[in-house]
mmCIF file of C-alpha atoms in Angstrom:
data_model
loop_
_atom_site.group_PDB
_atom_site.id
_atom_site.type_symbol
_atom_site.label_atom_id
_atom_site.label_comp_id
_atom_site.label_asym_id
_atom_site.label_seq_id
_atom_site.Cartn_x
_atom_site.Cartn_y
_atom_site.Cartn_z
ATOM 1 C CA MET F 743 108.956 58.534 92.649
ATOM 2 C CA LYS F 744 106.972 61.534 93.208
ATOM 3 C CA SER F 745 103.469 62.225 93.588
ATOM 4 C CA VAL F 746 101.606 64.944 91.184
ATOM 5 C CA ASP F 747 101.132 67.443 94.083
ATOM 6 C CA GLN F 748 104.460 66.847 95.242
ATOM 7 C CA ALA F 749 105.925 67.741 92.028
ATOM 8 C CA ILE F 750 104.162 70.879 91.967
ATOM 9 C CA TYR F 751 104.584 71.706 95.029
ATOM 10 C CA ASP F 752 108.764 71.234 94.272
ATOM 11 C CA GLU F 753 108.555 73.703 90.832
ATOM 12 C CA LEU F 754 106.746 76.155 93.211
ATOM 13 C CA PHE F 755 109.315 75.851 95.968
ATOM 14 C CA LYS F 756 112.095 75.919 93.266
ATOM 15 C CA ARG F 757 111.083 79.063 91.466
ATOM 16 C CA CYS F 758 110.062 81.163 94.293
ATOM 17 C CA GLN F 759 114.187 79.964 94.994
ATOM 18 C CA LYS F 760 114.880 81.130 92.261
ATOM 19 C CA LEU F 761 113.305 85.029 92.360
ATOM 20 C CA GLY F 762 115.786 85.486 94.948
ATOM 21 C CA TYR F 763 114.272 85.833 98.631
ATOM 22 C CA LYS F 764 114.278 83.203 101.373
ATOM 23 C CA VAL F 765 112.098 80.036 101.249
ATOM 24 C CA TYR F 766 111.186 77.834 103.783
ATOM 25 C CA GLU F 767 109.047 74.635 103.975
ATOM 26 C CA ASP F 768 106.793 75.851 106.838
ATOM 27 C CA ARG F 769 107.203 79.171 108.925
ATOM 28 C CA PRO F 770 111.010 79.106 110.781
ATOM 29 C CA MET F 771 110.551 79.071 114.448
ATOM 30 C CA LYS F 772 113.707 81.633 114.809
ATOM 31 C CA GLU F 773 113.797 85.199 114.203
ATOM 32 C CA VAL F 774 114.686 85.412 110.266
ATOM 33 C CA GLY F 775 115.098 88.129 108.375
ATOM 34 C CA TYR F 776 112.118 89.792 105.803
ATOM 35 C CA PRO F 777 111.183 89.311 103.559
ATOM 36 C CA PHE F 778 110.546 85.106 103.181
ATOM 37 C CA ILE F 779 108.494 82.821 101.600
ATOM 38 C CA ASP F 780 106.983 79.721 103.470
ATOM 39 C CA PHE F 781 105.194 76.735 102.069
ATOM 40 C CA GLU F 782 101.566 76.398 104.072
ATOM 41 C CA ASP F 783 98.910 73.955 102.805
ATOM 42 C CA THR F 784 98.172 71.145 99.694
ATOM 43 C CA GLU F 785 95.018 69.846 99.132
ATOM 44 C CA VAL F 786 94.589 67.355 95.977
ATOM 45 C CA ASN F 787 90.337 66.759 95.257
ATOM 46 C CA PRO F 788 90.651 64.011 92.442
ATOM 47 C CA ILE F 789 87.988 63.020 89.797
ATOM 48 C CA PRO F 790 88.732 59.864 89.126
ATOM 49 C CA ASN F 791 87.492 58.717 85.310
ATOM 50 C CA LYS F 792 87.434 55.399 83.516
ATOM 51 C CA SER F 793 91.165 55.296 82.463
ATOM 52 C CA ASN F 794 93.179 58.045 85.540
ATOM 53 C CA ILE F 795 92.980 60.331 88.012
ATOM 54 C CA LYS F 796 92.371 63.829 87.096
ATOM 55 C CA GLY F 797 91.337 66.708 89.755
ATOM 56 C CA ASN F 798 92.864 69.838 91.237
ATOM 57 C CA VAL F 799 95.208 70.222 92.766
ATOM 58 C CA ASN F 800 95.262 73.418 95.406
ATOM 59 C CA ILE F 801 98.751 74.525 97.590
ATOM 60 C CA THR F 802 99.049 77.357 100.243
ATOM 61 C CA ILE F 803 102.226 80.096 100.340
ATOM 62 C CA ASN F 804 102.313 82.905 102.233
ATOM 63 C CA VAL F 805 104.901 85.806 101.426
ATOM 64 C CA TRP F 806 105.890 88.091 104.974
ATOM 65 C CA GLY F 807 107.380 91.193 105.121
ATOM 66 C CA LEU F 808 107.572 94.469 107.614
ATOM 67 C CA ALA F 809 103.899 96.472 107.125
ATOM 68 C CA LYS F 810 105.969 99.916 106.672
ATOM 69 C CA LYS F 811 107.141 97.500 103.105
ATOM 70 C CA ARG F 812 103.658 96.429 102.111
ATOM 71 C CA ALA F 813 104.409 97.376 98.447
ATOM 72 C CA GLU F 814 106.873 95.007 98.663
ATOM 73 C CA VAL F 815 105.483 92.222 100.240
ATOM 74 C CA SER F 816 102.505 92.622 97.231
ATOM 75 C CA TYR F 817 105.351 92.024 94.898
ATOM 76 C CA ILE F 818 106.904 89.107 95.495
ATOM 77 C CA ALA F 819 102.868 87.640 95.917
ATOM 78 C CA GLU F 820 102.542 88.675 92.407
ATOM 79 C CA GLN F 821 105.898 87.350 91.087
ATOM 80 C CA ILE F 822 104.530 83.412 92.700
ATOM 81 C CA PHE F 823 101.391 84.369 90.518
ATOM 82 C CA ASN F 824 103.389 84.849 87.897
ATOM 83 C CA GLN F 825 105.398 81.889 88.148
ATOM 84 C CA ALA F 826 102.468 78.961 88.632
ATOM 85 C CA ASN F 827 100.917 80.727 85.320
ATOM 86 C CA GLU F 828 104.330 79.446 83.631
ATOM 87 C CA ILE F 829 103.849 76.167 84.977
ATOM 88 C CA ASN F 830 102.795 73.351 82.542
ATOM 89 C CA ALA F 831 103.750 70.233 83.576
ATOM 90 C CA ALA F 832 104.494 68.416 87.069
ATOM 91 C CA TYR F 833 106.428 64.893 87.287
ATOM 92 C CA GLY F 834 104.954 64.590 83.775
ATOM 93 C CA VAL F 835 101.794 65.186 84.200
ATOM 94 C CA PRO F 836 100.286 67.714 82.361
ATOM 95 C CA VAL F 837 98.822 70.275 84.588
ATOM 96 C CA ALA F 838 96.880 73.790 84.213
ATOM 97 C CA PHE F 839 97.661 76.663 86.189
ATOM 98 C CA ARG F 840 93.876 77.985 87.548
ATOM 99 C CA PRO F 841 94.128 81.868 87.619
ATOM 100 C CA MET F 842 90.225 82.423 88.034
ATOM 101 C CA ALA F 843 89.960 79.578 91.054
ATOM 102 C CA SER F 844 93.533 80.985 92.671
ATOM 103 C CA GLN F 845 93.594 84.159 94.879
ATOM 104 C CA ARG F 846 96.064 86.749 96.627
ATOM 105 C CA ARG F 847 94.726 88.038 99.808
ATOM 106 C CA MET F 848 96.816 90.626 102.060
ATOM 107 C CA LEU F 849 96.532 90.865 105.985
ATOM 108 C CA THR F 850 97.609 92.931 108.478
ATOM 109 C CA ASP F 851 99.875 90.693 111.462
ATOM 110 C CA ASN F 852 100.202 92.096 115.107
ATOM 111 C CA SER F 853 100.828 88.528 116.443
ATOM 112 C CA THR F 854 105.378 89.954 117.037
ATOM 113 C CA ASN F 855 106.362 92.649 118.363
ATOM 114 C CA THR F 856 106.825 94.305 115.315
ATOM 115 C CA THR F 857 103.162 94.664 112.683
ATOM 116 C CA LEU F 858 103.522 92.421 109.733
ATOM 117 C CA LYS F 859 101.977 92.120 106.040
ATOM 118 C CA ARG F 860 101.203 88.586 105.346
ATOM 119 C CA ALA F 861 100.072 87.890 101.578
ATOM 120 C CA ILE F 862 98.071 84.516 101.253
ATOM 121 C CA VAL F 863 98.971 83.121 97.632
ATOM 122 C CA GLU F 864 96.118 80.085 96.860
ATOM 123 C CA LEU F 865 96.951 78.702 93.842
ATOM 124 C CA GLU F 866 94.692 76.185 92.290
ATOM 125 C CA PHE F 867 96.342 73.840 89.142
ATOM 126 C CA SER F 868 93.673 71.128 87.342
ATOM 127 C CA LEU F 869 95.131 67.886 86.554
ATOM 128 C CA LEU F 870 95.089 67.070 82.814
#
């Protein structure tokens, strides 16, 4: 049995893999090629009611690529956002993607010898 947040995570992970990019559960510690996707944080904000628990699930996904390929990083982030919009159930629990509560940000990363672009995709889902 899976928790709802794990079910949403697994569905997003599977959909990112189907996009054809390398996908990791966390940031790889060895040298890998660009672009790649990694999953960062998951947050559950429960709202209990009389019959069950509703609430929101937030998942943060990163897209990493070379600075000179910013357009590619942006496109991958947009594809992830669009895939999230198609998810309407997780482990049999109805969910709704909340695009107005979700966002994408693009940062420049100088933590390596090569300048990188990092898109941070923050997705929010409501448990229905």
